XYZ file of C-alpha atoms in Angstrom:
219
model
C 0.119 -0.157 -0.077
C 1.324 3.337 -0.901
C 0.385 6.413 0.949
C 1.465 10.133 0.886
C 3.838 10.763 3.742
C 2.869 13.874 6.134
C 5.567 16.359 6.645
C 5.310 18.702 10.052
C 7.204 22.077 9.860
C 8.582 23.296 13.306
C 8.668 26.940 13.520
C 11.766 27.087 15.943
C 10.499 28.859 19.418
C 11.902 31.953 20.118
C 12.634 33.124 23.807
C 10.173 36.138 24.712
C 12.542 39.354 25.389
C 11.387 41.501 27.967
C 10.001 44.922 27.454
C 13.439 47.604 27.911
C 12.725 49.448 31.802
C 11.282 53.006 31.460
C 14.062 55.624 31.752
C 13.566 57.486 34.950
C 10.646 60.317 34.564
C 12.155 63.610 34.704
C 10.330 66.476 37.211
C 8.033 67.941 35.022
C 6.901 69.997 36.772
C 9.788 71.872 37.898
C 10.102 75.222 35.555
C 12.760 76.379 37.089
C 14.987 74.950 34.274
C 12.630 76.859 31.553
C 12.537 80.331 33.866
C 16.075 80.213 33.992
C 16.020 80.601 30.117
C 13.890 83.527 30.440
C 16.941 86.403 30.902
C 15.463 89.571 32.917
C 15.854 92.768 34.784
C 16.172 92.525 38.517
C 14.492 94.654 40.934
C 14.056 94.817 44.869
C 10.700 94.742 46.351
C 10.626 97.370 49.744
C 7.757 97.747 52.017
C 7.476 99.064 55.731
C 6.320 96.637 58.246
C 3.954 97.042 61.597
C 6.995 98.395 63.314
C 7.744 100.779 60.605
C 10.900 98.201 60.052
C 11.862 98.368 56.328
C 11.810 95.026 54.816
C 13.165 93.578 50.981
C 13.500 91.363 48.727
C 15.188 90.538 45.598
C 12.716 89.828 42.707
C 12.968 88.398 39.166
C 9.004 87.581 38.915
C 7.032 90.603 37.915
C 5.399 92.133 35.029
C 3.558 94.799 33.556
C -0.465 94.159 34.176
C -2.246 97.334 32.711
C -1.594 100.243 31.404
C -4.865 102.629 32.738
C -4.447 102.326 35.559
C -1.429 101.882 35.219
C -0.678 97.970 37.086
C 2.095 96.082 37.744
C 2.334 92.319 39.372
C 5.290 91.131 41.883
C 5.327 88.004 42.843
C 6.956 87.639 47.032
C 7.628 85.109 48.782
C 4.074 83.637 50.747
C 6.093 83.118 53.860
C 8.673 85.738 53.530
C 8.571 89.251 55.824
C 8.446 91.786 52.596
C 5.482 90.116 51.223
C 3.650 90.495 54.301
C 5.214 94.234 55.236
C 3.114 95.015 51.641
C -0.106 93.436 52.433
C -0.252 95.320 55.753
C 0.931 98.600 54.524
C -0.682 98.766 51.542
C 2.101 99.630 49.870
C 5.344 98.939 48.073
C 8.405 99.797 46.272
C 9.446 98.683 43.083
C 13.118 98.996 42.574
C 14.832 98.652 39.468
C 18.229 98.096 39.647
C 20.927 99.317 37.433
C 24.283 96.985 36.341
C 26.166 98.094 38.912
C 23.976 96.864 41.722
C 24.713 93.744 41.135
C 26.054 93.182 45.785
C 22.405 94.868 46.422
C 20.693 91.865 44.562
C 22.863 89.623 46.235
C 22.599 91.501 49.374
C 18.704 91.376 49.740
C 18.581 87.631 47.890
C 20.405 86.120 50.905
C 19.132 85.125 54.346
C 21.014 88.524 55.612
C 18.733 90.252 58.655
C 20.259 93.245 58.362
C 20.035 94.403 54.614
C 19.250 97.767 54.991
C 22.313 98.376 57.103
C 24.495 98.079 54.156
C 22.184 99.564 51.535
C 21.912 102.686 50.818
C 18.142 104.185 51.095
C 15.750 106.941 51.902
C 11.745 107.411 52.484
C 11.196 109.732 50.447
C 7.813 112.437 51.343
C 4.841 109.652 49.608
C 6.744 106.859 49.438
C 5.199 103.802 49.055
C 8.371 101.734 50.305
C 12.195 102.421 50.973
C 14.104 104.195 47.773
C 17.682 102.316 46.864
C 19.111 105.388 45.863
C 22.389 104.387 44.930
C 21.719 101.211 43.608
C 18.272 101.050 41.554
C 18.204 103.126 38.257
C 14.457 103.631 38.567
C 11.675 103.318 41.462
C 7.410 103.060 41.233
C 5.562 103.602 44.243
C 2.951 101.146 44.462
C -0.567 101.216 46.143
C -1.362 96.753 46.981
C -4.877 96.419 44.835
C -5.018 92.638 44.813
C -3.012 89.661 45.341
C -3.670 85.736 44.758
C -1.779 83.350 47.224
C -0.370 80.964 44.588
C 1.655 77.963 46.270
C 4.923 79.389 48.383
C 4.644 82.577 45.990
C 1.944 84.931 46.181
C 1.380 87.685 43.012
C 0.663 90.726 45.009
C -0.633 93.661 42.132
C 0.589 97.159 42.330
C -1.455 100.480 40.838
C 1.386 102.659 40.610
C 1.264 106.272 41.700
C 4.452 107.600 41.031
C 7.617 106.571 39.154
C 11.283 108.285 39.979
C 14.187 107.636 37.374
C 17.051 107.607 39.668
C 20.016 106.692 37.243
C 20.989 106.718 34.067
C 22.477 103.464 34.461
C 21.647 100.377 32.044
C 19.934 97.508 33.778
C 21.291 94.689 35.068
C 20.072 91.489 33.737
C 19.803 88.000 35.384
C 19.398 84.539 33.515
C 20.223 80.915 33.578
C 21.631 82.244 37.272
C 24.125 84.237 35.457
C 24.218 87.839 36.109
C 24.956 90.128 32.676
C 25.222 93.614 32.000
C 22.450 95.099 29.332
C 25.360 97.170 27.921
C 27.541 94.662 27.098
C 24.299 93.030 25.582
C 23.389 95.324 22.936
C 26.805 96.100 21.910
C 27.264 93.696 18.983
C 28.111 95.875 15.946
C 26.001 96.267 13.599
C 26.019 93.960 10.359
C 28.336 94.833 7.878
C 26.618 96.070 4.326
C 26.670 93.566 1.113
C 27.849 94.109 -1.925
C 25.326 93.465 -5.104
C 28.256 91.850 -7.053
C 29.477 89.386 -4.413
C 28.411 86.421 -2.358
C 27.308 87.432 1.256
C 29.870 87.288 3.450
C 29.714 84.699 6.495
C 27.596 86.312 9.839
C 30.100 87.816 11.824
C 29.222 86.887 15.700
C 30.233 89.308 18.196
C 32.420 87.765 20.742
C 30.224 85.802 23.854
C 29.619 88.671 26.652
C 31.153 87.665 29.742
C 28.535 86.579 32.156
C 29.078 87.492 35.531
C 28.389 85.888 39.145
C 26.160 82.419 40.111
C 24.583 83.940 42.995
C 20.526 82.647 42.890
C 18.288 85.717 42.223
C 14.855 86.265 44.072
C 12.788 84.135 46.233
């Protein structure tokens, strides 16, 4: 008797490969690296406490809110004495620092309890808070109109009653945990005019401006 032979095809088994372990997640809620890439000016917010003692802190978290009425917002540490002084008195002064005032920025960002003993200041008639006369290029006197607590900081909205320009120097800048000078950042040479008959020359890059300092600003 004849028949057809059956052939079976065997597929070799392969060992299952476990999935790769996921990469360690980064803290996506930490906005400090993000905001470090957004350079800003530097200010010191000052106010008088209930005991008439001056209070102040370095602040780079500020913005204009409205032109009419002129209103700005500063973000102050919720647990700090400067916020308490501003809310209790209903007023604060915003001192914008010039580019030679890095030491004052560091002073008011430190834990020193006698900051005003090491900075020149005065309280002009009608001032909303101490004016840092040697460190500020402009001062805005503000009346608190609103405050919103958001976690460890409080956004304080101030209606500006007066702006005093105290100095003609350039502003101090801060970003990526370093200081820089406005005058250096704006000193790049103008681009050369190109001739229509020639190919455009390679762009000439200004040498990088030296950045100063590693001290943390604010909060």
